[in-house]
Short mmCIF file of C-alpha atoms in Angstrom, two decimals:
data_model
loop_
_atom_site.label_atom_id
_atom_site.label_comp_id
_atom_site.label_asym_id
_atom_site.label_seq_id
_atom_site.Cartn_x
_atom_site.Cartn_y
_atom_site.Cartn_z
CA UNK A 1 0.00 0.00 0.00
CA UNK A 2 1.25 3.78 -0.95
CA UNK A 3 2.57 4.67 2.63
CA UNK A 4 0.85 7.98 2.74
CA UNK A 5 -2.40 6.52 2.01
CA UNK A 6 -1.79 3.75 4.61
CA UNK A 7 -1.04 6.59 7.32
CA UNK A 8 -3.87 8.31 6.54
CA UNK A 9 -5.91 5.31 6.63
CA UNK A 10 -4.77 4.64 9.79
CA UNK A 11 -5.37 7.62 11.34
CA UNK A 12 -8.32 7.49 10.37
CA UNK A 13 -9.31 4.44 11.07
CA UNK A 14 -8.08 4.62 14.34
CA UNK A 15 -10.02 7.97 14.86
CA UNK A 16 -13.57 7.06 13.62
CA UNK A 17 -13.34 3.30 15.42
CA UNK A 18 -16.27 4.93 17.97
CA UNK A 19 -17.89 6.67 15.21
CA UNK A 20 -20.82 5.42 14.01
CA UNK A 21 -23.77 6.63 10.85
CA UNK A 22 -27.44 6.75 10.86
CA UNK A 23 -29.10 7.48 7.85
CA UNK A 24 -33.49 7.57 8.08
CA UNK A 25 -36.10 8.20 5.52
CA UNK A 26 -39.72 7.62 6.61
CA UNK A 27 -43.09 9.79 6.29
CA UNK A 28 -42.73 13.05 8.29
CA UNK A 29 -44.40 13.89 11.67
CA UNK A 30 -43.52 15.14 14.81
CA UNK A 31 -41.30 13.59 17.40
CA UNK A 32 -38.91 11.79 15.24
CA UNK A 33 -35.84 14.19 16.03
CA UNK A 34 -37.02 13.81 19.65
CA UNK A 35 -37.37 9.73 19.51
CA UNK A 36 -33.71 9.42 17.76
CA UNK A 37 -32.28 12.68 20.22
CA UNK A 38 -33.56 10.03 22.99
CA UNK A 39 -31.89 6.93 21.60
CA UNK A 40 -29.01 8.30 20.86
CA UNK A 41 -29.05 9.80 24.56
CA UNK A 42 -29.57 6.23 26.06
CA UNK A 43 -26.57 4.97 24.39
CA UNK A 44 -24.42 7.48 25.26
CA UNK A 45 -23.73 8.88 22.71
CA UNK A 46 -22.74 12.34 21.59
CA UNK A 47 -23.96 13.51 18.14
CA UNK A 48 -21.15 14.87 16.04
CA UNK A 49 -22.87 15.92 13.21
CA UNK A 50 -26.78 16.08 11.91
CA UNK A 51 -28.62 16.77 8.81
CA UNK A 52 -32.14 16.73 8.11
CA UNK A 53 -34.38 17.38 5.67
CA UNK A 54 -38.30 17.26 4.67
CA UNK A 55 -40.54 17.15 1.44
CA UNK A 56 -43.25 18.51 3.50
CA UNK A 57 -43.83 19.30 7.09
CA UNK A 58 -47.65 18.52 6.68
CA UNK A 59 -47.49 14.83 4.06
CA UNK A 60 -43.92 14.38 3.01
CA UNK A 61 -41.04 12.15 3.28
CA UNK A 62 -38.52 13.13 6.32
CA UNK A 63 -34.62 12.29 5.59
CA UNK A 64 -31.84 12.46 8.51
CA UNK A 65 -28.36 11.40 8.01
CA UNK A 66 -26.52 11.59 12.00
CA UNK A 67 -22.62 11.09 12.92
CA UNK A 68 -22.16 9.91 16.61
CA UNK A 69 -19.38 8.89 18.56
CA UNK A 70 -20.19 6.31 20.62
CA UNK A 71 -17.95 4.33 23.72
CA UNK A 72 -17.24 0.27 21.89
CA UNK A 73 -19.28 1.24 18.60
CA UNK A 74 -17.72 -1.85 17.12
CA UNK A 75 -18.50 -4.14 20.31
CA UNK A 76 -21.99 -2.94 20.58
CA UNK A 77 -23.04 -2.93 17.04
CA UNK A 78 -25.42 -5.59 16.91
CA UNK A 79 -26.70 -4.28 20.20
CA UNK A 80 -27.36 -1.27 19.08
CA UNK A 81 -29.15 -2.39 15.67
CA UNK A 82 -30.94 -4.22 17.58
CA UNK A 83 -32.83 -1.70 20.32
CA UNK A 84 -32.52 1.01 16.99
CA UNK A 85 -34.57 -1.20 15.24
CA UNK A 86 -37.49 -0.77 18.04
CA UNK A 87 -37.34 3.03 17.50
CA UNK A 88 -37.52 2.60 13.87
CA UNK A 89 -40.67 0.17 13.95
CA UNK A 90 -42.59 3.00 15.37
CA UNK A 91 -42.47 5.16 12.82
CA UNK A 92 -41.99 2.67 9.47
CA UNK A 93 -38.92 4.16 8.90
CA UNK A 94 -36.37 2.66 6.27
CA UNK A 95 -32.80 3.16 7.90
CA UNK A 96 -29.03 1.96 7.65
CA UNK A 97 -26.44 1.96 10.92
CA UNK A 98 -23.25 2.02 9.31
CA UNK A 99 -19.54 2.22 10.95
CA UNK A 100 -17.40 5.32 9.89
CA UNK A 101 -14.73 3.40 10.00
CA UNK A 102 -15.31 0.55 7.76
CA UNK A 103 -13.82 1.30 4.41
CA UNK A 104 -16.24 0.10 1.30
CA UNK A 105 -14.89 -2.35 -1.11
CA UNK A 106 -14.54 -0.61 -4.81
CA UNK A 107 -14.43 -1.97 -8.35
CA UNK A 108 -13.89 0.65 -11.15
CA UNK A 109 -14.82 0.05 -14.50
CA UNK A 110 -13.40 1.87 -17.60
CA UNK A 111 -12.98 1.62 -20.89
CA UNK A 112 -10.21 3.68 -22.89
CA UNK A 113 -11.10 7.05 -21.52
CA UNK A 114 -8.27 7.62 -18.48
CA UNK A 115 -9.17 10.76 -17.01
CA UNK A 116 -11.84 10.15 -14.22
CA UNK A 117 -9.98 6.72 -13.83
CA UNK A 118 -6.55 8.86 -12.69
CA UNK A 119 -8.88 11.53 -10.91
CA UNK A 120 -10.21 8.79 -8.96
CA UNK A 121 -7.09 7.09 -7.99
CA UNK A 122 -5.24 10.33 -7.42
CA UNK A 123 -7.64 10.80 -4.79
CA UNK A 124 -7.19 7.48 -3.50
CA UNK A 125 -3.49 7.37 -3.41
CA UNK A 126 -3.26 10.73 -1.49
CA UNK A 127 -6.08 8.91 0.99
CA UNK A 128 -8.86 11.68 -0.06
CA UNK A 129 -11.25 8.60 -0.85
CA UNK A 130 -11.77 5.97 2.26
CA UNK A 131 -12.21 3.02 0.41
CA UNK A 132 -10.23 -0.18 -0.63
CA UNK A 133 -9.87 -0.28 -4.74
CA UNK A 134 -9.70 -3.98 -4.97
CA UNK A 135 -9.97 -3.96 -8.89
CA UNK A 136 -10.45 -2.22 -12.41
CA UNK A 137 -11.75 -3.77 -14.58
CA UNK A 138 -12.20 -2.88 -18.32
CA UNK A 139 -13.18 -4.04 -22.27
CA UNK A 140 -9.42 -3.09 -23.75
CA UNK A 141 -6.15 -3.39 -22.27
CA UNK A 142 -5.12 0.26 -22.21
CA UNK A 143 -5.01 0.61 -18.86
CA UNK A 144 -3.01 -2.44 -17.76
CA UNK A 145 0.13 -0.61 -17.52
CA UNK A 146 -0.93 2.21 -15.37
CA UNK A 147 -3.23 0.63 -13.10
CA UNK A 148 -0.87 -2.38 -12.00
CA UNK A 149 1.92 0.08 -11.32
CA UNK A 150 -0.16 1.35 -8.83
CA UNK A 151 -0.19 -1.82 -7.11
CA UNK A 152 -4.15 -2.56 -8.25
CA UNK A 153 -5.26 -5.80 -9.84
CA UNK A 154 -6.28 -4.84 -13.17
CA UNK A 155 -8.69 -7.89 -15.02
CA UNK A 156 -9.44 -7.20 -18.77
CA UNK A 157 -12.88 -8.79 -20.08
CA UNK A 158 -13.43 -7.89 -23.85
CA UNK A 159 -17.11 -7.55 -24.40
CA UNK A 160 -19.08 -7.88 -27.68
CA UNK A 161 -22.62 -7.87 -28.86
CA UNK A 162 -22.26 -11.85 -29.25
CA UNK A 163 -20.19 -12.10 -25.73
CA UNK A 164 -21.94 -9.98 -23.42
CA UNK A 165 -23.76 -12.27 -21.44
CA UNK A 166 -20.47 -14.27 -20.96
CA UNK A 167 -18.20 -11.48 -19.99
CA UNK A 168 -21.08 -10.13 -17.55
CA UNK A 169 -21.48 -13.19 -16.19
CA UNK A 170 -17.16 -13.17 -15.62
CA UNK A 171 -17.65 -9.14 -14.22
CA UNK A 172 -20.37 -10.41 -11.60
CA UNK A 173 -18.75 -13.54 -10.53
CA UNK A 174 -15.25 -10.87 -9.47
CA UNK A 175 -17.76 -9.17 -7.98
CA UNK A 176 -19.11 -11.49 -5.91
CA UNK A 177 -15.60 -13.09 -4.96
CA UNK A 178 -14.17 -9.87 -4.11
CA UNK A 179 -17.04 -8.87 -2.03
CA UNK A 180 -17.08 -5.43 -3.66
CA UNK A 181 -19.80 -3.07 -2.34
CA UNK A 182 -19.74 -0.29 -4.67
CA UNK A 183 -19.43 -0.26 -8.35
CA UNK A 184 -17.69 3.32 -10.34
CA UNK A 185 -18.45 3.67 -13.99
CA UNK A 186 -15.46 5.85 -14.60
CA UNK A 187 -16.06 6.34 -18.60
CA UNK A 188 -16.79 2.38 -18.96
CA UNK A 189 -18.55 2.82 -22.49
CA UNK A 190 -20.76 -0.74 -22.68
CA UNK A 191 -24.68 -0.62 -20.93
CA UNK A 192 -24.86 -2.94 -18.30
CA UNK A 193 -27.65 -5.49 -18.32
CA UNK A 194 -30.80 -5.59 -15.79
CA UNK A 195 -29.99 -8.34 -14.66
CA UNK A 196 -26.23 -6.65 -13.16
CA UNK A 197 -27.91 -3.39 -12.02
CA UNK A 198 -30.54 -5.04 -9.96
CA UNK A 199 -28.14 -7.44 -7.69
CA UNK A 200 -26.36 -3.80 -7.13
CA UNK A 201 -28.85 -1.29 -6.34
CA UNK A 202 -27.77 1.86 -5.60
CA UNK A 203 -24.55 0.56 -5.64
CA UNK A 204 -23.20 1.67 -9.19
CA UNK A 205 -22.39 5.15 -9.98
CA UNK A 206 -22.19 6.04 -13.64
CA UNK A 207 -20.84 9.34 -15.11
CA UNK A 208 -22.46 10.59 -17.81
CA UNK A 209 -21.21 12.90 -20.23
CA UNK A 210 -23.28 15.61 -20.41
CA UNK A 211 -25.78 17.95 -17.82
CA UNK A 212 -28.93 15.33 -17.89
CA UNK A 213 -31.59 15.02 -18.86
CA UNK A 214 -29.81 16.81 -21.86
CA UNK A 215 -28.16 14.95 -24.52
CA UNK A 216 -28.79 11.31 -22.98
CA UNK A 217 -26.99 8.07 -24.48
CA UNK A 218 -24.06 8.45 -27.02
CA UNK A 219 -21.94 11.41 -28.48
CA UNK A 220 -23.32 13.99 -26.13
CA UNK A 221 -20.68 16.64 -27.12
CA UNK A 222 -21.23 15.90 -30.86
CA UNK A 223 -24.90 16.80 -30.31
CA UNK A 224 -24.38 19.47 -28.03
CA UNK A 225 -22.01 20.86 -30.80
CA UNK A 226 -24.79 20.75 -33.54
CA UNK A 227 -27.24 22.38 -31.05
CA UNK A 228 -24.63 25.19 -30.48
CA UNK A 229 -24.89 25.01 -26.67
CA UNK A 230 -23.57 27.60 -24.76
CA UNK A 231 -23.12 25.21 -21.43
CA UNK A 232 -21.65 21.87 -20.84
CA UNK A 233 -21.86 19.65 -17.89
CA UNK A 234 -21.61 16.15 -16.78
CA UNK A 235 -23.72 14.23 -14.34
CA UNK A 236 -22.69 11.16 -11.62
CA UNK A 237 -25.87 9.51 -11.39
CA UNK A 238 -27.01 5.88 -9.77
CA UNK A 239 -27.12 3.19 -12.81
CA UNK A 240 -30.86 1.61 -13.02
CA UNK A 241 -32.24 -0.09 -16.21
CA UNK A 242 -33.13 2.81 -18.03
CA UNK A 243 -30.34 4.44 -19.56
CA UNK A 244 -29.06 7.17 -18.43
CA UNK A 245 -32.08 8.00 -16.26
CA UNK A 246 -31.26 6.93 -12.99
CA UNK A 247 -31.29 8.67 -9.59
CA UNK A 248 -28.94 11.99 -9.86
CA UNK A 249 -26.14 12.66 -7.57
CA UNK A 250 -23.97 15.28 -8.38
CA UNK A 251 -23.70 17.63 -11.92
CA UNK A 252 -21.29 20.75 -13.09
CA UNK A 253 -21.71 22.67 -16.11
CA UNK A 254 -18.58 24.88 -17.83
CA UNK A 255 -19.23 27.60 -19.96
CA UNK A 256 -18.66 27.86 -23.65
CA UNK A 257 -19.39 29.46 -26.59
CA UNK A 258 -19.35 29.51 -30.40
CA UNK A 259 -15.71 28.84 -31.33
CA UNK A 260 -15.42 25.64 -29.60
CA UNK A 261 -14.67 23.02 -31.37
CA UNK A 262 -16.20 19.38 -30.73
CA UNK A 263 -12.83 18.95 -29.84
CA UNK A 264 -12.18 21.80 -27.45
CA UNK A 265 -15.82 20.82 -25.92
CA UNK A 266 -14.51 17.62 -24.83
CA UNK A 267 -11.56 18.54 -24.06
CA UNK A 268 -13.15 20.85 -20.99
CA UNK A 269 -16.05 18.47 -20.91
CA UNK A 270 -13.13 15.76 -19.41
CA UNK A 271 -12.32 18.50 -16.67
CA UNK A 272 -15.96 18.48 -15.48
CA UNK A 273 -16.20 14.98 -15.54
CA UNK A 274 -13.35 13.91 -13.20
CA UNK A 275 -14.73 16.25 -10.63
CA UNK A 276 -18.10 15.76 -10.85
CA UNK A 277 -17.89 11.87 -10.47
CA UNK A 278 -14.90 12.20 -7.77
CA UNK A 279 -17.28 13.91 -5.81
CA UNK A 280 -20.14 11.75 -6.11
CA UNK A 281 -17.64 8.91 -5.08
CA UNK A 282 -16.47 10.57 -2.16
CA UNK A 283 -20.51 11.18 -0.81
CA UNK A 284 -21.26 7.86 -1.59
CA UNK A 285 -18.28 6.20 0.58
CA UNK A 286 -19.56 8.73 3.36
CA UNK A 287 -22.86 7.48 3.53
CA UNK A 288 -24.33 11.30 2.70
CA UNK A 289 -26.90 10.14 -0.11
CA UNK A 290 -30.32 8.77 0.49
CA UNK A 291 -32.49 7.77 -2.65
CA UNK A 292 -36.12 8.08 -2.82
CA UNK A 293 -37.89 7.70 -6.43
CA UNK A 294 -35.90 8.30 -8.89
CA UNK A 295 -34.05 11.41 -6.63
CA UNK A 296 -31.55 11.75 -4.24
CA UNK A 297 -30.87 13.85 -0.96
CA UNK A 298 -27.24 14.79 -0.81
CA UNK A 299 -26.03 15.69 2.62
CA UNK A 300 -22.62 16.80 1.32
#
């Protein structure tokens, strides 16, 4: 491991082992904040940061995301799901206790595109993203070189219109042996099947090339060109069956104007990108998004 990023780990590690995550979403009405408040009270714990957030205070949907430090987090953890889970019975609530200091298992997926892929583990070497990269994985070998000499196993599966089935079926069974918990699309250019996104829901973050809904599927800054846009974004959105259409997590537009070429639009396009989905990545390992619908609440 890059020794920087191991310190940092480390430290961190060591300083969020008491540190645990609630995230809620249930229908709204009163004494929720008062019912959790009490819990967390009980269990002595002290909350270290709070978020909360509500359609509508009369018939909405009520969203809370809490950081708490609590004495033997790890020791009690099943205790404490457990007399949560008596709190969150009362008012239907859907809800997740996670550990802050559990690091998420992370695949990346790319295709010959190598910016958001170096953005990414950039990030990751300099220990900005809490997360083990177990693998990339990609459809050409142009990566190989730069990914292994970063110490990360790098498996190429070539996918065609006759293969696909076979080299999903190779994609999900890594998966699966790796244990990976979270999927990044980091410019991988092939649609993944139903039958991948729904064993992974929620758990595969896409970016798209453009500022959705605009410009969906292929050659967004072609057809932005040809519409003579004067902005230009990209989008980090959850993958679900329909393309490009699935819950949105983060977006960033540039500015640009007539004498760009298609070139010169990607060329700035690739600078949004590698943000955009960097940040997305780094919510998503923090446990700050909540889905509801096809929308998310971002607790950044």
């Amino acid at each position: 491991m890059n020794s920087y990023r191991q310190k940092k780990f480390e430290y961190v590690t060591n300083k969020y082992q008491n540190r645990g995550r609630l995230l809620i979403s249930c229908n709204d009405k009163p004494g929720i904040v008062a019912k959790v408040s009490q819990w967390l009270f009980e269990c002595k714990a002290n909350i270290v940061e709070s978020n909360q957030y509500s359609t509508s205070h009369t018939d909405g949907l009520f969203f809370m995301r809490i950081e708490f430090e609590c004495p033997d987090f790890q020791k009690r953890y099943s205790e404490l799901k457990k007399s949560f889970h008596e709190v969150a019975s009362s008012f239907e609530m859907d809800w997740q206790l996670q550990s802050a200091s559990n690091r998420k298992k992370t695949a990346i997926f790319v295709s010959k595109e190598d910016h958001c892929l170096q953005e990414l583990l950039w990030n990751y070497e300099r220990g900005e993203l809490y997360t083990d990269i177990a693998m990339v994985v990609s459809n050409h070998e142009t990566m190989r070189e730069f990914v292994e000499s970063k110490g990360i196993a790098f498996h190429y599966i070539p996918v065609t219109k006759d293969t696909k089935p076979e080299a999903e079926k190779a994609q999900l069974e890594l998966l699966e042996s790796n244990e990976i918990d979270f999927v990044i699309l980091a410019r991988y250019m092939q649609i993944l099947s139903s039958d991948f996104v729904t064993r992974h829901p929620n758990r595969v973050m896409n970016i798209h090339h453009s500022f959705l809904p605009a410009f969906v599927g292929a050659k967004p800054y072609e057809r932005a060109y040809e519409r003579g846009v004067k902005l230009i974004g990209a989008t980090a959105h959850y993958v679900t069956d329909e393309l490009d259409q699935g819950p949105i997590v983060e977006q960033d537009i540039e500015r640009v104007d007539h004498r760009d070429s298609i070139e010169e639009l990607k060329r700035i396009g690739r600078s949004v990108e590698k943000s955009v989905l960097a940040r997305g990545v780094k919510w998503h390992l923090e446990d700050r998004i909540l889905v509801y619908g096809n929308k998310t609440i971002v607790f950044d």
